[in-house]
Each structure stands twice: as structure tokens, then as C-alpha cells.
Amino acid sequence: MKKILMIIALFLVVGCNKLDNTPTKQVETFFNKYQTLDKEVLSDLDSAVAEESNFNTEQRDKYKSLMKRHYQNLSYEIKDSRVDGDKATVTVEIEVTDYSKVIAATKVYLEANKKEFLDESGNYDNTKFNDYRLEELSKTKDKVKYTLDLTLTKKDGEWKLDPITSDIEDKIHGIYEY
């Protein structure tokens, strides 16, 4: 009886690993990491926010919260998967919060209302503008859909997502200027 259970367990482990080793499953895992705020995604977010020299500590925290909500609300649908030997392309449609429109609108607003963002000495205060921009970003409910072609390569029997382009990354983050 123990042998049968061990064989079944081994079959399930090996079988499940093979089921997860498809280009489609790898893309699903990639987007699921965003939706579940995987530690790797959060680490990348922390690093990106730490490099933002225009934000103060409070703004960094607000931006991180904004992006966490963005990631959790990201949705995706696999549209197609094509395999050619050790190369594959998975076409996926994503829907994300459209931050690009807000970023563009806040730039226009800044140009038309510069006096609102001046300090007591009459100098431009980037902190005031960042507060305004973050507030506007937090209010947006607009969504945008993108169709992405993600490529994968099979190495040592395992499908691995190829590095994504900066355009794809911007689309995932909702900041792609279209």
C-alpha cells in the first residue's frame, strides 16, 4: 500500500510539474505574481521607488500603495500560444489602470497653473506638484487594454519568460504613452 501511495505521489509531483511547464502557465504565473503581490514583485517595486529622488518618504509610501492596488487590479486573458521548437510566443490581453492619461493631464495642468506649485519664495516646489500628481493618480478609475506578445525560451527542459521590453513594462504599470 505504501508503494502505491508513493508511486501516486511521485506521479502527481512529476505530472503537475510538467503541467506547469508550458509557455501559457509561465505567463499566467508571471501575471499572478503581480496580482498576489509576490515578494519578488514587491522587492522590485521597493527598489524602483527608492531610486525616485523626486519623492519624499510620504510620497514614496503613497506611490507604493498606489502601485500595489494597481497590481492587484490588473487582469489578463491568454489569447494565443504558439510554440516553435524551443521558442514560444504567448499573446495576452491585459487590462490595467490608465495612469498615462493622468500623467499627461497633470503636466498640462502644471503648465497652465504654475503659480499653484510655487513655494513661499516664488520658486517651483516639486513636492507640491508630486502631491498633486499622486492625488490625481489615486482618483483615476479609467482602464486601458493592451495586447502583449510575450516570448519564452525553453532551457534545460524548462520554459522561461524572456526579458520584457520597456514598452511592455510600461503597459503593465499603466504608464505607457499611447
GROMACS .gro file of N, CA and C in nm:
model
  534
    1MET      N    1   0.082  -0.120   0.000
    1MET     CA    2   0.000   0.000   0.000
    1MET      C    3   0.086   0.126   0.000
    2LYS      N    4   0.196   0.124   0.080
    2LYS     CA    5   0.285   0.239   0.084
    2LYS      C    6   0.347   0.264  -0.052
    3LYS      N    7   0.384   0.157  -0.123
    3LYS     CA    8   0.445   0.171  -0.255
    3LYS      C    9   0.347   0.237  -0.352
    4ILE      N   10   0.222   0.195  -0.346
    4ILE     CA   11   0.122   0.253  -0.436
    4ILE      C   12   0.105   0.401  -0.407
    5LEU      N   13   0.098   0.438  -0.278
    5LEU     CA   14   0.083   0.578  -0.241
    5LEU      C   15   0.205   0.659  -0.285
    6MET      N   16   0.325   0.601  -0.269
    6MET     CA   17   0.446   0.671  -0.312
    6MET      C   18   0.447   0.688  -0.463
    7ILE      N   19   0.404   0.588  -0.537
    7ILE     CA   20   0.401   0.597  -0.683
    7ILE      C   21   0.300   0.703  -0.727
    8ILE      N   22   0.183   0.704  -0.661
    8ILE     CA   23   0.082   0.805  -0.694
    8ILE      C   24   0.135   0.945  -0.661
    9ALA      N   25   0.198   0.959  -0.546
    9ALA     CA   26   0.253   1.089  -0.507
    9ALA      C   27   0.360   1.133  -0.606
   10LEU      N   28   0.448   1.043  -0.644
   10LEU     CA   29   0.552   1.075  -0.741
   10LEU      C   30   0.491   1.114  -0.875
   11PHE      N   31   0.390   1.041  -0.919
   11PHE     CA   32   0.321   1.072  -1.044
   11PHE      C   33   0.259   1.212  -1.038
   12LEU      N   34   0.195   1.243  -0.926
   12LEU     CA   35   0.132   1.375  -0.911
   12LEU      C   36   0.235   1.487  -0.914
   13VAL      N   37   0.346   1.468  -0.844
   13VAL     CA   38   0.450   1.571  -0.841
   13VAL      C   39   0.510   1.590  -0.980
   14VAL      N   40   0.549   1.482  -1.044
   14VAL     CA   41   0.609   1.489  -1.177
   14VAL      C   42   0.506   1.540  -1.278
   15GLY      N   43   0.386   1.487  -1.270
   15GLY     CA   44   0.280   1.527  -1.363
   15GLY      C   45   0.245   1.674  -1.347
   16CYS      N   46   0.233   1.723  -1.225
   16CYS     CA   47   0.198   1.863  -1.202
   16CYS      C   48   0.308   1.955  -1.251
   17ASN      N   49   0.433   1.913  -1.229
   17ASN     CA   50   0.544   1.995  -1.277
   17ASN      C   51   0.541   2.007  -1.428
   18LYS      N   52   0.508   1.898  -1.498
   18LYS     CA   53   0.500   1.904  -1.643
   18LYS      C   54   0.383   1.990  -1.688
   19LEU      N   55   0.273   1.987  -1.615
   19LEU     CA   56   0.158   2.070  -1.649
   19LEU      C   57   0.190   2.218  -1.631
   20ASP      N   58   0.273   2.250  -1.534
   20ASP     CA   59   0.311   2.389  -1.509
   20ASP      C   60   0.421   2.435  -1.604
   21ASN      N   61   0.483   2.343  -1.674
   21ASN     CA   62   0.595   2.375  -1.761
   21ASN      C   63   0.546   2.395  -1.905
   22THR      N   64   0.457   2.491  -1.921
   22THR     CA   65   0.412   2.529  -2.055
   22THR      C   66   0.429   2.680  -2.067
   23PRO      N   67   0.443   2.729  -2.188
   23PRO     CA   68   0.454   2.874  -2.203
   23PRO      C   69   0.335   2.949  -2.142
   24THR      N   70   0.215   2.899  -2.163
   24THR     CA   71   0.096   2.963  -2.109
   24THR      C   72   0.100   2.968  -1.957
   25LYS      N   73   0.136   2.859  -1.894
   25LYS     CA   74   0.141   2.855  -1.746
   25LYS      C   75   0.248   2.951  -1.693
   26GLN      N   76   0.358   2.963  -1.764
   26GLN     CA   77   0.463   3.055  -1.720
   26GLN      C   78   0.415   3.201  -1.726
   27VAL      N   79   0.339   3.234  -1.830
   27VAL     CA   80   0.284   3.369  -1.842
   27VAL      C   81   0.179   3.392  -1.734
   28GLU      N   82   0.095   3.291  -1.708
   28GLU     CA   83  -0.004   3.303  -1.600
   28GLU      C   84   0.066   3.324  -1.466
   29THR      N   85   0.173   3.252  -1.442
   29THR     CA   86   0.249   3.267  -1.318
   29THR      C   87   0.307   3.407  -1.308
   30PHE      N   88   0.358   3.458  -1.419
   30PHE     CA   89   0.415   3.594  -1.424
   30PHE      C   90   0.312   3.698  -1.379
   31PHE      N   91   0.194   3.695  -1.437
   31PHE     CA   92   0.091   3.794  -1.401
   31PHE      C   93   0.032   3.767  -1.263
   32ASN      N   94   0.024   3.643  -1.226
   32ASN     CA   95  -0.026   3.610  -1.092
   32ASN      C   96   0.064   3.667  -0.983
   33LYS      N   97   0.193   3.676  -1.011
   33LYS     CA   98   0.286   3.735  -0.914
   33LYS      C   99   0.253   3.882  -0.888
   34TYR      N  100   0.210   3.951  -0.991
   34TYR     CA  101   0.167   4.090  -0.971
   34TYR      C  102   0.039   4.094  -0.888
   35GLN      N  103  -0.059   4.013  -0.929
   35GLN     CA  104  -0.189   4.016  -0.862
   35GLN      C  105  -0.182   3.978  -0.715
   36THR      N  106  -0.091   3.889  -0.680
   36THR     CA  107  -0.080   3.842  -0.541
   36THR      C  108   0.028   3.916  -0.463
   37LEU      N  109   0.088   4.017  -0.525
   37LEU     CA  110   0.195   4.095  -0.463
   37LEU      C  111   0.306   4.004  -0.411
   38ASP      N  112   0.354   3.921  -0.501
   38ASP     CA  113   0.465   3.830  -0.472
   38ASP      C  114   0.585   3.908  -0.419
   39LYS      N  115   0.663   3.843  -0.333
   39LYS     CA  116   0.777   3.913  -0.271
   39LYS      C  117   0.876   3.966  -0.375
   40GLU      N  118   0.891   3.898  -0.487
   40GLU     CA  119   0.981   3.944  -0.593
   40GLU      C  120   0.928   4.074  -0.656
   41VAL      N  121   0.798   4.080  -0.679
   41VAL     CA  122   0.736   4.199  -0.734
   41VAL      C  123   0.749   4.315  -0.636
   42LEU      N  124   0.723   4.289  -0.509
   42LEU     CA  125   0.733   4.394  -0.407
   42LEU      C  126   0.877   4.442  -0.391
   43SER      N  127   0.972   4.351  -0.402
   43SER     CA  128   1.112   4.389  -0.394
   43SER      C  129   1.151   4.481  -0.511
   44ASP      N  130   1.104   4.446  -0.632
   44ASP     CA  131   1.129   4.531  -0.749
   44ASP      C  132   1.064   4.668  -0.732
   45LEU      N  133   0.943   4.669  -0.677
   45LEU     CA  134   0.874   4.796  -0.653
   45LEU      C  135   0.949   4.880  -0.551
   46ASP      N  136   0.994   4.818  -0.443
   46ASP     CA  137   1.071   4.890  -0.341
   46ASP      C  138   1.197   4.951  -0.400
   47SER      N  139   1.265   4.875  -0.485
   47SER     CA  140   1.388   4.925  -0.548
   47SER      C  141   1.358   5.043  -0.640
   48ALA      N  142   1.253   5.032  -0.720
   48ALA     CA  143   1.218   5.140  -0.812
   48ALA      C  144   1.178   5.266  -0.736
   49VAL      N  145   1.102   5.250  -0.630
   49VAL     CA  146   1.057   5.366  -0.552
   49VAL      C  147   1.175   5.430  -0.479
   50ALA      N  148   1.266   5.349  -0.429
   50ALA     CA  149   1.383   5.401  -0.358
   50ALA      C  150   1.470   5.487  -0.450
   51GLU      N  151   1.471   5.455  -0.579
   51GLU     CA  152   1.551   5.530  -0.675
   51GLU      C  153   1.486   5.662  -0.716
   52GLU      N  154   1.360   5.680  -0.683
   52GLU     CA  155   1.286   5.802  -0.721
   52GLU      C  156   1.328   5.916  -0.630
   53SER      N  157   1.418   5.998  -0.679
   53SER     CA  158   1.475   6.106  -0.598
   53SER      C  159   1.380   6.225  -0.583
   54ASN      N  160   1.278   6.234  -0.666
   54ASN     CA  161   1.183   6.346  -0.658
   54ASN      C  162   1.078   6.329  -0.550
   55PHE      N  163   1.067   6.210  -0.491
   55PHE     CA  164   0.966   6.183  -0.389
   55PHE      C  165   1.026   6.194  -0.250
   56ASN      N  166   0.947   6.245  -0.158
   56ASN     CA  167   0.986   6.238  -0.017
   56ASN      C  168   0.933   6.105   0.039
   57THR      N  169   0.958   6.077   0.164
   57THR     CA  170   0.920   5.948   0.223
   57THR      C  171   0.770   5.925   0.215
   58GLU      N  172   0.692   6.025   0.248
   58GLU     CA  173   0.545   6.011   0.243
   58GLU      C  174   0.497   5.983   0.100
   59GLN      N  175   0.556   6.050   0.004
   59GLN     CA  176   0.518   6.030  -0.136
   59GLN      C  177   0.559   5.891  -0.184
   60ARG      N  178   0.673   5.844  -0.140
   60ARG     CA  179   0.715   5.708  -0.176
   60ARG      C  180   0.614   5.606  -0.125
   61ASP      N  181   0.570   5.623   0.000
   61ASP     CA  182   0.473   5.532   0.059
   61ASP      C  183   0.340   5.537  -0.017
   62LYS      N  184   0.297   5.656  -0.051
   62LYS     CA  185   0.171   5.670  -0.124
   62LYS      C  186   0.182   5.606  -0.262
   63TYR      N  187   0.295   5.626  -0.328
   63TYR     CA  188   0.315   5.567  -0.460
   63TYR      C  189   0.317   5.414  -0.452
   64LYS      N  190   0.384   5.360  -0.351
   64LYS     CA  191   0.386   5.214  -0.334
   64LYS      C  192   0.246   5.160  -0.313
   65SER      N  193   0.167   5.226  -0.232
   65SER     CA  194   0.028   5.182  -0.209
   65SER      C  195  -0.052   5.188  -0.339
   66LEU      N  196  -0.031   5.293  -0.414
   66LEU     CA  197  -0.099   5.310  -0.542
   66LEU      C  198  -0.065   5.195  -0.636
   67MET      N  199   0.061   5.162  -0.645
   67MET     CA  200   0.104   5.056  -0.736
   67MET      C  201   0.060   4.918  -0.688
   68LYS      N  202   0.059   4.896  -0.559
   68LYS     CA  203   0.010   4.768  -0.507
   68LYS      C  204  -0.136   4.748  -0.547
   69ARG      N  205  -0.216   4.853  -0.530
   69ARG     CA  206  -0.357   4.844  -0.571
   69ARG      C  207  -0.365   4.820  -0.722
   70HIS      N  208  -0.281   4.887  -0.798
   70HIS     CA  209  -0.277   4.871  -0.943
   70HIS      C  210  -0.248   4.725  -0.980
   71TYR      N  211  -0.147   4.668  -0.918
   71TYR     CA  212  -0.110   4.529  -0.948
   71TYR      C  213  -0.223   4.433  -0.914
   72GLN      N  214  -0.286   4.453  -0.801
   72GLN     CA  215  -0.393   4.363  -0.760
   72GLN      C  216  -0.514   4.373  -0.852
   73ASN      N  217  -0.534   4.488  -0.914
   73ASN     CA  218  -0.648   4.507  -1.004
   73ASN      C  219  -0.616   4.474  -1.149
   74LEU      N  220  -0.491   4.442  -1.178
   74LEU     CA  221  -0.452   4.402  -1.313
   74LEU      C  222  -0.529   4.275  -1.350
   75SER      N  223  -0.582   4.271  -1.470
   75SER     CA  224  -0.646   4.148  -1.517
   75SER      C  225  -0.583   4.110  -1.651
   76TYR      N  226  -0.590   3.984  -1.682
   76TYR     CA  227  -0.530   3.937  -1.807
   76TYR      C  228  -0.610   3.819  -1.862
   77GLU      N  229  -0.596   3.800  -1.993
   77GLU     CA  230  -0.658   3.686  -2.059
   77GLU      C  231  -0.562   3.637  -2.167
   78ILE      N  232  -0.529   3.509  -2.161
   78ILE     CA  233  -0.442   3.449  -2.262
   78ILE      C  234  -0.524   3.435  -2.390
   79LYS      N  235  -0.472   3.489  -2.498
   79LYS     CA  236  -0.543   3.486  -2.626
   79LYS      C  237  -0.490   3.379  -2.721
   80ASP      N  238  -0.358   3.352  -2.713
   80ASP     CA  239  -0.298   3.257  -2.808
   80ASP      C  240  -0.163   3.214  -2.754
   81SER      N  241  -0.121   3.097  -2.796
   81SER     CA  242   0.012   3.047  -2.761
   81SER      C  243   0.067   2.973  -2.881
   82ARG      N  244   0.186   3.013  -2.925
   82ARG     CA  245   0.250   2.949  -3.039
   82ARG      C  246   0.388   2.898  -2.998
   83VAL      N  247   0.413   2.773  -3.026
   83VAL     CA  248   0.542   2.712  -2.993
   83VAL      C  249   0.611   2.671  -3.121
   84ASP      N  250   0.740   2.707  -3.132
   84ASP     CA  251   0.821   2.669  -3.247
   84ASP      C  252   0.954   2.620  -3.192
   85GLY      N  253   0.963   2.491  -3.167
   85GLY     CA  254   1.084   2.433  -3.110
   85GLY      C  255   1.103   2.480  -2.967
   86ASP      N  256   1.217   2.546  -2.941
   86ASP     CA  257   1.249   2.596  -2.807
   86ASP      C  258   1.209   2.742  -2.788
   87LYS      N  259   1.130   2.794  -2.879
   87LYS     CA  260   1.082   2.933  -2.870
   87LYS      C  261   0.929   2.930  -2.867
   88ALA      N  262   0.872   3.023  -2.793
   88ALA     CA  263   0.726   3.033  -2.787
   88ALA      C  264   0.687   3.180  -2.774
   89THR      N  265   0.568   3.209  -2.821
   89THR     CA  266   0.509   3.342  -2.805
   89THR      C  267   0.369   3.323  -2.749
   90VAL      N  268   0.342   3.392  -2.640
   90VAL     CA  269   0.209   3.390  -2.579
   90VAL      C  270   0.150   3.529  -2.594
   91THR      N  271   0.034   3.534  -2.657
   91THR     CA  272  -0.037   3.661  -2.673
   91THR      C  273  -0.136   3.672  -2.558
   92VAL      N  274  -0.127   3.783  -2.487
   92VAL     CA  275  -0.212   3.805  -2.371
   92VAL      C  276  -0.270   3.946  -2.377
   93GLU      N  277  -0.396   3.956  -2.340
   93GLU     CA  278  -0.459   4.088  -2.330
   93GLU      C  279  -0.465   4.124  -2.182
   94ILE      N  280  -0.411   4.242  -2.149
   94ILE     CA  281  -0.415   4.287  -2.011
   94ILE      C  282  -0.504   4.411  -2.001
   95GLU      N  283  -0.562   4.428  -1.884
   95GLU     CA  284  -0.637   4.549  -1.856
   95GLU      C  285  -0.579   4.607  -1.727
   96VAL      N  286  -0.539   4.732  -1.735
   96VAL     CA  287  -0.474   4.799  -1.622
   96VAL      C  288  -0.532   4.938  -1.603
   97THR      N  289  -0.507   4.994  -1.487
   97THR     CA  290  -0.544   5.133  -1.462
   97THR      C  291  -0.465   5.221  -1.557
   98ASP      N  292  -0.533   5.316  -1.620
   98ASP     CA  293  -0.469   5.403  -1.719
   98ASP      C  294  -0.410   5.526  -1.651
   99TYR      N  295  -0.289   5.511  -1.601
   99TYR     CA  296  -0.220   5.622  -1.538
   99TYR      C  297  -0.160   5.719  -1.640
  100SER      N  298  -0.139   5.673  -1.762
  100SER     CA  299  -0.074   5.759  -1.863
  100SER      C  300  -0.156   5.884  -1.891
  101LYS      N  301  -0.289   5.872  -1.896
  101LYS     CA  302  -0.374   5.990  -1.920
  101LYS      C  303  -0.361   6.090  -1.805
  102VAL      N  304  -0.354   6.039  -1.683
  102VAL     CA  305  -0.343   6.127  -1.566
  102VAL      C  306  -0.208   6.198  -1.566
  103ILE      N  307  -0.104   6.125  -1.597
  103ILE     CA  308   0.030   6.185  -1.602
  103ILE      C  309   0.034   6.297  -1.706
  104ALA      N  310  -0.023   6.272  -1.824
  104ALA     CA  311  -0.026   6.374  -1.928
  104ALA      C  312  -0.110   6.494  -1.884
  105ALA      N  313  -0.225   6.468  -1.823
  105ALA     CA  314  -0.313   6.577  -1.780
  105ALA      C  315  -0.249   6.661  -1.669
  106THR      N  316  -0.175   6.597  -1.580
  106THR     CA  317  -0.111   6.674  -1.473
  106THR      C  318   0.002   6.762  -1.528
  107LYS      N  319   0.069   6.717  -1.631
  107LYS     CA  320   0.172   6.801  -1.696
  107LYS      C  321   0.108   6.924  -1.758
  108VAL      N  322  -0.004   6.905  -1.825
  108VAL     CA  323  -0.076   7.018  -1.886
  108VAL      C  324  -0.124   7.113  -1.777
  109TYR      N  325  -0.178   7.057  -1.669
  109TYR     CA  326  -0.226   7.140  -1.559
  109TYR      C  327  -0.113   7.222  -1.498
  110LEU      N  328   0.003   7.160  -1.482
  110LEU     CA  329   0.120   7.230  -1.427
  110LEU      C  330   0.155   7.350  -1.514
  111GLU      N  331   0.158   7.331  -1.644
  111GLU     CA  332   0.194   7.441  -1.734
  111GLU      C  333   0.094   7.556  -1.727
  112ALA      N  334  -0.033   7.523  -1.709
  112ALA     CA  335  -0.138   7.626  -1.706
  112ALA      C  336  -0.155   7.690  -1.568
  113ASN      N  337  -0.101   7.623  -1.464
  113ASN     CA  338  -0.125   7.670  -1.326
  113ASN      C  339   0.003   7.668  -1.243
  114LYS      N  340   0.110   7.716  -1.299
  114LYS     CA  341   0.240   7.711  -1.231
  114LYS      C  342   0.239   7.777  -1.094
  115LYS      N  343   0.157   7.881  -1.077
  115LYS     CA  344   0.155   7.954  -0.951
  115LYS      C  345   0.112   7.865  -0.834
  116GLU      N  346   0.031   7.764  -0.861
  116GLU     CA  347  -0.014   7.673  -0.756
  116GLU      C  348   0.100   7.591  -0.696
  117PHE      N  349   0.208   7.580  -0.769
  117PHE     CA  350   0.318   7.493  -0.729
  117PHE      C  351   0.444   7.570  -0.693
  118LEU      N  352   0.425   7.692  -0.648
  118LEU     CA  353   0.538   7.774  -0.605
  118LEU      C  354   0.546   7.773  -0.453
  119ASP      N  355   0.669   7.780  -0.402
  119ASP     CA  356   0.687   7.789  -0.257
  119ASP      C  357   0.674   7.934  -0.213
  120GLU      N  358   0.699   7.961  -0.085
  120GLU     CA  359   0.685   8.095  -0.030
  120GLU      C  360   0.777   8.197  -0.098
  121SER      N  361   0.889   8.148  -0.151
  121SER     CA  362   0.986   8.236  -0.216
  121SER      C  363   0.956   8.258  -0.364
  122GLY      N  364   0.852   8.192  -0.413
  122GLY     CA  365   0.817   8.207  -0.554
  122GLY      C  366   0.888   8.110  -0.646
  123ASN      N  367   0.955   8.009  -0.588
  123ASN     CA  368   1.024   7.908  -0.668
  123ASN      C  369   0.936   7.784  -0.684
  124TYR      N  370   0.953   7.717  -0.797
  124TYR     CA  371   0.878   7.595  -0.822
  124TYR      C  372   0.907   7.493  -0.712
  125ASP      N  373   0.801   7.432  -0.657
  125ASP     CA  374   0.812   7.334  -0.549
  125ASP      C  375   0.765   7.198  -0.603
  126ASN      N  376   0.860   7.115  -0.635
  126ASN     CA  377   0.831   6.983  -0.692
  126ASN      C  378   0.750   6.896  -0.595
  127THR      N  379   0.768   6.917  -0.466
  127THR     CA  380   0.693   6.840  -0.366
  127THR      C  381   0.543   6.868  -0.379
  128LYS      N  382   0.508   6.995  -0.399
  128LYS     CA  383   0.367   7.030  -0.417
  128LYS      C  384   0.310   6.964  -0.542
  129PHE      N  385   0.388   6.966  -0.650
  129PHE     CA  386   0.340   6.904  -0.773
  129PHE      C  387   0.327   6.752  -0.757
  130ASN      N  388   0.424   6.690  -0.693
  130ASN     CA  389   0.416   6.545  -0.672
  130ASN      C  390   0.294   6.507  -0.587
  131ASP      N  391   0.266   6.588  -0.484
  131ASP     CA  392   0.145   6.563  -0.403
  131ASP      C  393   0.020   6.570  -0.491
  132TYR      N  394   0.015   6.673  -0.575
  132TYR     CA  395  -0.099   6.689  -0.666
  132TYR      C  396  -0.110   6.569  -0.761
  133ARG      N  397   0.001   6.533  -0.823
  133ARG     CA  398   0.001   6.422  -0.920
  133ARG      C  399  -0.041   6.291  -0.853
  134LEU      N  400   0.015   6.262  -0.737
  134LEU     CA  401  -0.021   6.137  -0.667
  134LEU      C  402  -0.169   6.135  -0.628
  135GLU      N  403  -0.221   6.249  -0.589
  135GLU     CA  404  -0.364   6.258  -0.556
  135GLU      C  405  -0.448   6.229  -0.680
  136GLU      N  406  -0.411   6.286  -0.793
  136GLU     CA  407  -0.485   6.262  -0.917
  136GLU      C  408  -0.473   6.116  -0.961
  137LEU      N  409  -0.355   6.058  -0.947
  137LEU     CA  410  -0.338   5.917  -0.982
  137LEU      C  411  -0.425   5.827  -0.895
  138SER      N  412  -0.436   5.862  -0.767
  138SER     CA  413  -0.514   5.778  -0.676
  138SER      C  414  -0.664   5.785  -0.705
  139LYS      N  415  -0.709   5.890  -0.772
  139LYS     CA  416  -0.851   5.906  -0.804
  139LYS      C  417  -0.894   5.833  -0.931
  140THR      N  418  -0.801   5.806  -1.020
  140THR     CA  419  -0.840   5.754  -1.151
  140THR      C  420  -0.898   5.613  -1.142
  141LYS      N  421  -1.002   5.595  -1.220
  141LYS     CA  422  -1.068   5.464  -1.231
  141LYS      C  423  -1.061   5.414  -1.376
  142ASP      N  424  -1.010   5.499  -1.465
  142ASP     CA  425  -1.003   5.463  -1.607
  142ASP      C  426  -0.912   5.342  -1.627
  143LYS      N  427  -0.954   5.257  -1.719
  143LYS     CA  428  -0.877   5.137  -1.751
  143LYS      C  429  -0.837   5.143  -1.898
  144VAL      N  430  -0.735   5.069  -1.931
  144VAL     CA  431  -0.691   5.057  -2.070
  144VAL      C  432  -0.650   4.911  -2.092
  145LYS      N  433  -0.675   4.863  -2.215
  145LYS     CA  434  -0.639   4.726  -2.252
  145LYS      C  435  -0.523   4.731  -2.351
  146TYR      N  436  -0.433   4.637  -2.333
  146TYR     CA  437  -0.320   4.620  -2.424
  146TYR      C  438  -0.310   4.473  -2.462
  147THR      N  439  -0.269   4.448  -2.584
  147THR     CA  440  -0.238   4.313  -2.627
  147THR      C  441  -0.086   4.301  -2.633
  148LEU      N  442  -0.034   4.206  -2.558
  148LEU     CA  443   0.111   4.187  -2.548
  148LEU      C  444   0.150   4.053  -2.608
  149ASP      N  445   0.264   4.050  -2.675
  149ASP     CA  446   0.325   3.924  -2.719
  149ASP      C  447   0.447   3.901  -2.632
  150LEU      N  448   0.436   3.804  -2.543
  150LEU     CA  449   0.547   3.769  -2.455
  150LEU      C  450   0.618   3.648  -2.513
  151THR      N  451   0.750   3.655  -2.518
  151THR     CA  452   0.827   3.544  -2.574
  151THR      C  453   0.892   3.464  -2.461
  152LEU      N  454   0.906   3.336  -2.489
  152LEU     CA  455   0.967   3.244  -2.392
  152LEU      C  456   1.067   3.157  -2.465
  153THR      N  457   1.163   3.107  -2.390
  153THR     CA  458   1.263   3.017  -2.443
  153THR      C  459   1.271   2.896  -2.352
  154LYS      N  460   1.281   2.779  -2.412
  154LYS     CA  461   1.293   2.655  -2.336
  154LYS      C  462   1.441   2.627  -2.314
  155LYS      N  463   1.480   2.626  -2.185
  155LYS     CA  464   1.620   2.599  -2.149
  155LYS      C  465   1.622   2.483  -2.050
  156ASP      N  466   1.700   2.382  -2.081
  156ASP     CA  467   1.710   2.264  -1.996
  156ASP      C  468   1.573   2.206  -1.963
  157GLY      N  469   1.485   2.206  -2.064
  157GLY     CA  470   1.353   2.147  -2.048
  157GLY      C  471   1.251   2.234  -1.977
  158GLU      N  472   1.290   2.356  -1.940
  158GLU     CA  473   1.200   2.447  -1.867
  158GLU      C  474   1.172   2.571  -1.951
  159TRP      N  475   1.045   2.610  -1.960
  159TRP     CA  476   1.008   2.734  -2.028
  159TRP      C  477   1.036   2.851  -1.937
  160LYS      N  478   1.108   2.949  -1.990
  160LYS     CA  479   1.143   3.070  -1.915
  160LYS      C  480   1.099   3.191  -1.996
  161LEU      N  481   1.036   3.286  -1.928
  161LEU     CA  482   0.996   3.410  -1.992
  161LEU      C  483   1.121   3.490  -2.028
  162ASP      N  484   1.127   3.536  -2.152
  162ASP     CA  485   1.238   3.621  -2.194
  162ASP      C  486   1.222   3.758  -2.127
  163PRO      N  487   1.330   3.834  -2.116
  163PRO     CA  488   1.318   3.970  -2.058
  163PRO      C  489   1.214   4.051  -2.136
  164ILE      N  490   1.133   4.125  -2.063
  164ILE     CA  491   1.031   4.205  -2.129
  164ILE      C  492   1.089   4.340  -2.169
  165THR      N  493   1.030   4.399  -2.271
  165THR     CA  494   1.077   4.529  -2.319
  165THR      C  495   1.027   4.639  -2.225
  166SER      N  496   1.085   4.755  -2.238
  166SER     CA  497   1.041   4.868  -2.156
  166SER      C  498   0.899   4.910  -2.192
  167ASP      N  499   0.859   4.895  -2.320
  167ASP     CA  500   0.721   4.926  -2.358
  167ASP      C  501   0.622   4.832  -2.289
  168ILE      N  502   0.654   4.704  -2.286
  168ILE     CA  503   0.566   4.607  -2.219
  168ILE      C  504   0.561   4.638  -2.069
  169GLU      N  505   0.675   4.669  -2.011
  169GLU     CA  506   0.679   4.703  -1.869
  169GLU      C  507   0.593   4.827  -1.842
  170ASP      N  508   0.603   4.928  -1.927
  170ASP     CA  509   0.522   5.049  -1.910
  170ASP      C  510   0.373   5.017  -1.923
  171LYS      N  511   0.338   4.927  -2.014
  171LYS     CA  512   0.197   4.888  -2.029
  171LYS      C  513   0.147   4.817  -1.904
  172ILE      N  514   0.227   4.729  -1.849
  172ILE     CA  515   0.189   4.659  -1.726
  172ILE      C  516   0.170   4.758  -1.612
  173HIS      N  517   0.253   4.860  -1.607
  173HIS     CA  518   0.245   4.960  -1.499
  173HIS      C  519   0.141   5.069  -1.526
  174GLY      N  520   0.080   5.066  -1.646
  174GLY     CA  521  -0.023   5.162  -1.677
  174GLY      C  522   0.027   5.301  -1.715
  175ILE      N  523   0.155   5.311  -1.748
  175ILE     CA  524   0.214   5.442  -1.779
  175ILE      C  525   0.258   5.456  -1.924
  176TYR      N  526   0.221   5.359  -2.006
  176TYR     CA  527   0.260   5.364  -2.148
  176TYR      C  528   0.190   5.481  -2.217
  177GLU      N  529   0.267   5.564  -2.284
  177GLU     CA  530   0.212   5.680  -2.355
  177GLU      C  531   0.168   5.635  -2.494
  178TYR      N  532   0.039   5.638  -2.516
  178TYR     CA  533  -0.015   5.596  -2.645
  178TYR      C  534  -0.075   5.712  -2.720
   0.00000   0.00000   0.00000
